[in-house]
């Protein structure tokens, strides 16, 4: 049974608009949440993270929102740019431990010029 | 430049052959990991190592083996016992212990195809 779900395999957005990527998790013990971005034939790169003591973290065009009661995590990108086109993975862990990261299946974001 | 280097980038193997994927890092990270990515799936943990000369099985360790003789190196051997080895393999590293933020640094990956 998947502990982390990204229910949208793909998302297309017009350049300049907002991209919203969603992630749901099942275990309330998870307390650290990360987003990674991956281009084809490359390794993922860390994008942004949030701990369970916060409900929002912002870094430039990227904002992550955490709704603990709903066990839901989202990544907002605004404004979206064509270079943002990539696969986005959410990952969750307990106690911020990298060895306990569990990844979602990813969402392919395509930003149309 | 600091980073993680995986080689080879592409590898073809005949059924029944073992193959070893290389992973080297110069980030001075204690912890290293091997993940496997299949289409439409997330990254799944094969093995990880928190310290030299020690490693632990991840979620899908069957058919794989690793060694950690040096801090910088964490090679993965895909053995003939692995039933479905065709995949994209990713090596990663991180700080560990109290300094860890959970953030992983990934290599560029190795694509293994079994013919």
mmCIF file of C-alpha atoms in Angstrom:
data_model
loop_
_atom_site.group_PDB
_atom_site.id
_atom_site.type_symbol
_atom_site.label_atom_id
_atom_site.label_comp_id
_atom_site.label_asym_id
_atom_site.label_seq_id
_atom_site.Cartn_x
_atom_site.Cartn_y
_atom_site.Cartn_z
ATOM 1 C CA UNK A 1 0.000 0.000 0.000
ATOM 2 C CA UNK A 2 1.478 3.341 -1.061
ATOM 3 C CA UNK A 3 2.292 5.634 1.834
ATOM 4 C CA UNK A 4 2.818 8.616 -0.446
ATOM 5 C CA UNK A 5 0.592 9.315 -3.422
ATOM 6 C CA UNK A 6 0.828 11.789 -6.227
ATOM 7 C CA UNK A 7 -2.453 11.158 -7.980
ATOM 8 C CA UNK A 8 -1.782 13.286 -11.038
ATOM 9 C CA UNK A 9 0.808 11.679 -13.303
ATOM 10 C CA UNK A 10 0.910 14.791 -15.463
ATOM 11 C CA UNK A 11 -0.034 18.462 -15.444
ATOM 12 C CA UNK A 12 0.086 21.084 -18.202
ATOM 13 C CA UNK A 13 0.108 24.787 -17.432
ATOM 14 C CA UNK A 14 0.469 27.918 -19.519
ATOM 15 C CA UNK A 15 3.598 29.982 -19.000
ATOM 16 C CA UNK A 16 3.049 32.716 -16.408
ATOM 17 C CA UNK A 17 0.205 30.890 -14.674
ATOM 18 C CA UNK A 18 0.311 29.012 -11.393
ATOM 19 C CA UNK A 19 1.280 25.330 -11.214
ATOM 20 C CA UNK A 20 -0.096 23.348 -8.281
ATOM 21 C CA UNK A 21 1.290 19.891 -7.612
ATOM 22 C CA UNK A 22 -0.315 17.738 -4.960
ATOM 23 C CA UNK A 23 0.834 14.958 -2.673
ATOM 24 C CA UNK A 24 -1.074 12.901 -0.093
ATOM 25 C CA UNK A 25 0.387 10.736 2.643
ATOM 26 C CA UNK A 26 -1.118 8.194 4.981
ATOM 27 C CA UNK A 27 1.068 8.113 8.083
ATOM 28 C CA UNK A 28 0.637 10.934 10.583
ATOM 29 C CA UNK A 29 4.082 10.135 12.000
ATOM 30 C CA UNK A 30 5.730 11.744 8.964
ATOM 31 C CA UNK A 31 7.093 15.099 10.056
ATOM 32 C CA UNK A 32 9.391 16.279 7.308
ATOM 33 C CA UNK A 33 8.395 16.855 3.708
ATOM 34 C CA UNK A 34 10.463 17.585 0.634
ATOM 35 C CA UNK A 35 10.007 18.267 -3.054
ATOM 36 C CA UNK A 36 12.514 17.182 -5.694
ATOM 37 C CA UNK A 37 12.666 18.131 -9.349
ATOM 38 C CA UNK A 38 13.960 15.765 -12.018
ATOM 39 C CA UNK A 39 14.883 16.326 -15.641
ATOM 40 C CA UNK A 40 15.111 13.351 -18.043
ATOM 41 C CA UNK A 41 18.263 11.224 -17.704
ATOM 42 C CA UNK A 42 19.395 13.227 -14.669
ATOM 43 C CA UNK A 43 19.217 12.701 -10.937
ATOM 44 C CA UNK A 44 16.606 14.549 -8.883
ATOM 45 C CA UNK A 45 17.592 17.854 -7.292
ATOM 46 C CA UNK A 46 16.255 19.162 -4.022
ATOM 47 C CA UNK A 47 13.782 21.999 -4.414
ATOM 48 C CA UNK A 48 12.148 22.922 -1.123
ATOM 49 C CA UNK A 49 11.174 21.361 2.199
ATOM 50 C CA UNK A 50 8.924 21.937 5.171
ATOM 51 C CA UNK A 51 8.753 20.518 8.666
ATOM 52 C CA UNK A 52 5.532 19.628 10.408
ATOM 53 C CA UNK A 53 5.758 22.599 12.746
ATOM 54 C CA UNK A 54 5.010 24.904 9.817
ATOM 55 C CA UNK A 55 2.186 25.084 7.323
ATOM 56 C CA UNK A 56 3.952 27.111 4.659
ATOM 57 C CA UNK A 57 7.455 27.622 3.351
ATOM 58 C CA UNK A 58 8.370 29.946 0.518
ATOM 59 C CA UNK A 59 11.470 30.194 -1.638
ATOM 60 C CA UNK A 60 11.216 32.564 -4.561
ATOM 61 C CA UNK A 61 8.627 31.287 -7.023
ATOM 62 C CA UNK A 62 8.165 28.065 -5.052
ATOM 63 C CA UNK A 63 5.881 27.662 -2.047
ATOM 64 C CA UNK A 64 5.092 24.453 -0.218
ATOM 65 C CA UNK A 65 1.901 24.165 1.824
ATOM 66 C CA UNK A 66 1.278 21.518 4.453
ATOM 67 C CA UNK A 67 -2.155 20.541 5.724
ATOM 68 C CA UNK A 68 -1.467 18.060 8.515
ATOM 69 C CA UNK A 69 -5.084 17.334 9.320
ATOM 70 C CA UNK A 70 -5.713 16.359 5.703
ATOM 71 C CA UNK A 71 -2.283 14.730 5.341
ATOM 72 C CA UNK A 72 -1.824 16.773 2.216
ATOM 73 C CA UNK A 73 1.146 18.583 0.770
ATOM 74 C CA UNK A 74 1.199 20.894 -2.221
ATOM 75 C CA UNK A 75 3.807 22.748 -4.231
ATOM 76 C CA UNK A 76 2.885 26.032 -5.899
ATOM 77 C CA UNK A 77 5.011 27.497 -8.656
ATOM 78 C CA UNK A 78 4.175 31.028 -9.676
ATOM 79 C CA UNK A 79 4.749 32.282 -12.262
ATOM 80 C CA UNK A 80 5.440 29.052 -14.111
ATOM 81 C CA UNK A 81 8.250 29.064 -16.675
ATOM 82 C CA UNK A 82 9.058 26.622 -19.504
ATOM 83 C CA UNK A 83 12.264 25.653 -17.641
ATOM 84 C CA UNK A 84 10.092 24.335 -14.823
ATOM 85 C CA UNK A 85 8.984 21.481 -17.073
ATOM 86 C CA UNK A 86 10.205 18.367 -15.253
ATOM 87 C CA UNK A 87 9.015 15.523 -13.062
ATOM 88 C CA UNK A 88 8.331 16.586 -9.485
ATOM 89 C CA UNK A 89 8.575 14.071 -6.646
ATOM 90 C CA UNK A 90 7.341 14.625 -3.141
ATOM 91 C CA UNK A 91 9.148 12.785 -0.360
ATOM 92 C CA UNK A 92 8.302 12.347 3.287
ATOM 93 C CA UNK A 93 10.219 11.192 6.329
ATOM 94 C CA UNK A 94 10.202 10.953 10.071
ATOM 95 C CA UNK A 95 12.648 12.972 12.124
ATOM 96 C CA UNK A 96 14.215 14.477 9.022
ATOM 97 C CA UNK A 97 16.145 11.314 8.384
ATOM 98 C CA UNK A 98 17.272 10.880 4.789
ATOM 99 C CA UNK A 99 17.394 7.116 5.171
ATOM 100 C CA UNK A 100 13.688 7.089 5.884
ATOM 101 C CA UNK A 101 12.590 9.076 2.853
ATOM 102 C CA UNK A 102 9.585 7.663 1.031
ATOM 103 C CA UNK A 103 8.947 9.032 -2.444
ATOM 104 C CA UNK A 104 5.756 9.558 -4.377
ATOM 105 C CA UNK A 105 5.463 8.371 -7.971
ATOM 106 C CA UNK A 106 6.015 11.824 -9.443
ATOM 107 C CA UNK A 107 4.073 14.340 -11.522
ATOM 108 C CA UNK A 108 5.268 15.392 -14.972
ATOM 109 C CA UNK A 109 4.795 19.165 -15.243
ATOM 110 C CA UNK A 110 4.764 20.707 -18.696
ATOM 111 C CA UNK A 111 4.784 24.486 -18.922
ATOM 112 C CA UNK A 112 3.587 25.625 -22.326
ATOM 113 C CA UNK A 113 5.091 28.787 -23.831
ATOM 114 C CA UNK B 1 33.308 20.852 -8.063
ATOM 115 C CA UNK B 2 31.714 18.768 -5.314
ATOM 116 C CA UNK B 3 29.195 16.193 -6.360
ATOM 117 C CA UNK B 4 28.284 12.600 -7.017
ATOM 118 C CA UNK B 5 29.550 10.738 -10.043
ATOM 119 C CA UNK B 6 27.851 7.631 -11.352
ATOM 120 C CA UNK B 7 29.240 5.426 -14.090
ATOM 121 C CA UNK B 8 28.510 4.133 -16.573
ATOM 122 C CA UNK B 9 25.590 6.294 -17.691
ATOM 123 C CA UNK B 10 24.239 3.505 -19.907
ATOM 124 C CA UNK B 11 24.876 -0.201 -19.539
ATOM 125 C CA UNK B 12 23.644 -3.253 -21.378
ATOM 126 C CA UNK B 13 23.775 -6.685 -19.833
ATOM 127 C CA UNK B 14 22.931 -10.139 -20.977
ATOM 128 C CA UNK B 15 20.702 -12.254 -18.804
ATOM 129 C CA UNK B 16 22.670 -14.207 -16.216
ATOM 130 C CA UNK B 17 25.480 -11.680 -15.940
ATOM 131 C CA UNK B 18 26.373 -9.654 -12.882
ATOM 132 C CA UNK B 19 27.074 -5.969 -13.377
ATOM 133 C CA UNK B 20 28.520 -3.336 -11.052
ATOM 134 C CA UNK B 21 27.485 0.313 -11.047
ATOM 135 C CA UNK B 22 29.957 2.817 -9.669
ATOM 136 C CA UNK B 23 29.135 5.720 -7.353
ATOM 137 C CA UNK B 24 31.712 8.181 -6.058
ATOM 138 C CA UNK B 25 31.135 11.347 -4.007
ATOM 139 C CA UNK B 26 33.464 14.136 -2.877
ATOM 140 C CA UNK B 27 30.961 15.909 -0.657
ATOM 141 C CA UNK B 28 32.407 14.359 2.501
ATOM 142 C CA UNK B 29 29.000 12.874 3.242
ATOM 143 C CA UNK B 30 28.776 9.976 5.655
ATOM 144 C CA UNK B 31 25.634 8.420 4.234
ATOM 145 C CA UNK B 32 25.129 6.977 0.766
ATOM 146 C CA UNK B 33 22.127 5.364 -0.911
ATOM 147 C CA UNK B 34 21.053 3.430 -3.973
ATOM 148 C CA UNK B 35 17.595 3.917 -5.445
ATOM 149 C CA UNK B 36 15.843 2.381 -8.379
ATOM 150 C CA UNK B 37 13.337 4.228 -10.558
ATOM 151 C CA UNK B 38 10.845 2.489 -12.811
ATOM 152 C CA UNK B 39 8.378 4.231 -15.141
ATOM 153 C CA UNK B 40 5.366 5.596 -13.259
ATOM 154 C CA UNK B 41 6.849 4.742 -9.895
ATOM 155 C CA UNK B 42 8.660 6.663 -7.244
ATOM 156 C CA UNK B 43 12.209 6.037 -6.190
ATOM 157 C CA UNK B 44 12.588 2.841 -4.239
ATOM 158 C CA UNK B 45 15.452 2.307 -1.800
ATOM 159 C CA UNK B 46 17.735 -0.664 -2.532
ATOM 160 C CA UNK B 47 20.549 -0.275 0.016
ATOM 161 C CA UNK B 48 21.969 2.458 2.178
ATOM 162 C CA UNK B 49 25.105 2.993 4.218
ATOM 163 C CA UNK B 50 25.426 5.350 7.162
ATOM 164 C CA UNK B 51 29.135 4.786 7.699
ATOM 165 C CA UNK B 52 32.135 3.033 6.180
ATOM 166 C CA UNK B 53 32.065 -0.770 6.400
ATOM 167 C CA UNK B 54 28.384 -0.804 7.292
ATOM 168 C CA UNK B 55 25.287 -0.956 5.113
ATOM 169 C CA UNK B 56 21.611 -1.837 5.466
ATOM 170 C CA UNK B 57 18.996 -3.318 3.159
ATOM 171 C CA UNK B 58 16.339 -1.025 1.851
ATOM 172 C CA UNK B 59 12.898 -1.951 0.584
ATOM 173 C CA UNK B 60 13.981 -3.918 -2.497
ATOM 174 C CA UNK B 61 17.430 -5.360 -1.720
ATOM 175 C CA UNK B 62 16.877 -8.835 -3.180
ATOM 176 C CA UNK B 63 19.193 -9.533 -6.118
ATOM 177 C CA UNK B 64 21.530 -6.661 -5.259
ATOM 178 C CA UNK B 65 24.738 -6.334 -3.236
ATOM 179 C CA UNK B 66 26.850 -3.384 -2.109
ATOM 180 C CA UNK B 67 30.109 -2.584 -0.351
ATOM 181 C CA UNK B 68 31.342 0.481 1.486
ATOM 182 C CA UNK B 69 35.096 0.148 1.895
ATOM 183 C CA UNK B 70 35.727 3.870 1.498
ATOM 184 C CA UNK B 71 33.701 6.893 2.525
ATOM 185 C CA UNK B 72 33.720 8.202 -1.040
ATOM 186 C CA UNK B 73 32.571 5.044 -2.795
ATOM 187 C CA UNK B 74 29.420 2.909 -2.707
ATOM 188 C CA UNK B 75 29.299 0.478 -5.668
ATOM 189 C CA UNK B 76 26.134 -1.506 -6.431
ATOM 190 C CA UNK B 77 26.233 -4.968 -7.980
ATOM 191 C CA UNK B 78 23.150 -6.140 -9.813
ATOM 192 C CA UNK B 79 23.322 -9.910 -9.686
ATOM 193 C CA UNK B 80 21.746 -12.522 -11.906
ATOM 194 C CA UNK B 81 19.310 -13.187 -9.066
ATOM 195 C CA UNK B 82 17.566 -9.866 -9.708
ATOM 196 C CA UNK B 83 14.473 -10.869 -11.670
ATOM 197 C CA UNK B 84 13.768 -7.557 -13.389
ATOM 198 C CA UNK B 85 16.961 -5.495 -13.432
ATOM 199 C CA UNK B 86 16.142 -3.145 -16.323
ATOM 200 C CA UNK B 87 15.721 0.258 -14.638
ATOM 201 C CA UNK B 88 17.232 3.658 -13.942
ATOM 202 C CA UNK B 89 19.550 3.497 -10.919
ATOM 203 C CA UNK B 90 20.273 6.515 -8.780
ATOM 204 C CA UNK B 91 22.982 6.944 -6.189
ATOM 205 C CA UNK B 92 22.637 9.611 -3.515
ATOM 206 C CA UNK B 93 24.409 10.895 -0.448
ATOM 207 C CA UNK B 94 23.564 12.977 2.588
ATOM 208 C CA UNK B 95 24.906 14.238 5.849
ATOM 209 C CA UNK B 96 23.809 12.050 8.707
ATOM 210 C CA UNK B 97 23.026 12.221 12.367
ATOM 211 C CA UNK B 98 22.001 15.494 13.938
ATOM 212 C CA UNK B 99 23.152 17.497 10.941
ATOM 213 C CA UNK B 100 20.809 15.727 8.577
ATOM 214 C CA UNK B 101 17.949 17.675 7.073
ATOM 215 C CA UNK B 102 16.729 14.693 5.094
ATOM 216 C CA UNK B 103 18.013 16.279 1.895
ATOM 217 C CA UNK B 104 19.611 13.907 -0.579
ATOM 218 C CA UNK B 105 22.142 14.821 -3.249
ATOM 219 C CA UNK B 106 21.766 12.624 -6.311
ATOM 220 C CA UNK B 107 24.066 11.518 -9.075
ATOM 221 C CA UNK B 108 22.946 11.658 -12.692
ATOM 222 C CA UNK B 109 21.915 8.025 -12.756
ATOM 223 C CA UNK B 110 22.803 4.859 -14.630
ATOM 224 C CA UNK B 111 20.374 3.226 -17.032
ATOM 225 C CA UNK B 112 20.716 -0.544 -17.074
ATOM 226 C CA UNK B 113 19.102 -2.561 -19.837
ATOM 227 C CA UNK B 114 19.057 -6.340 -19.814
ATOM 228 C CA UNK B 115 18.987 -7.852 -23.296
#
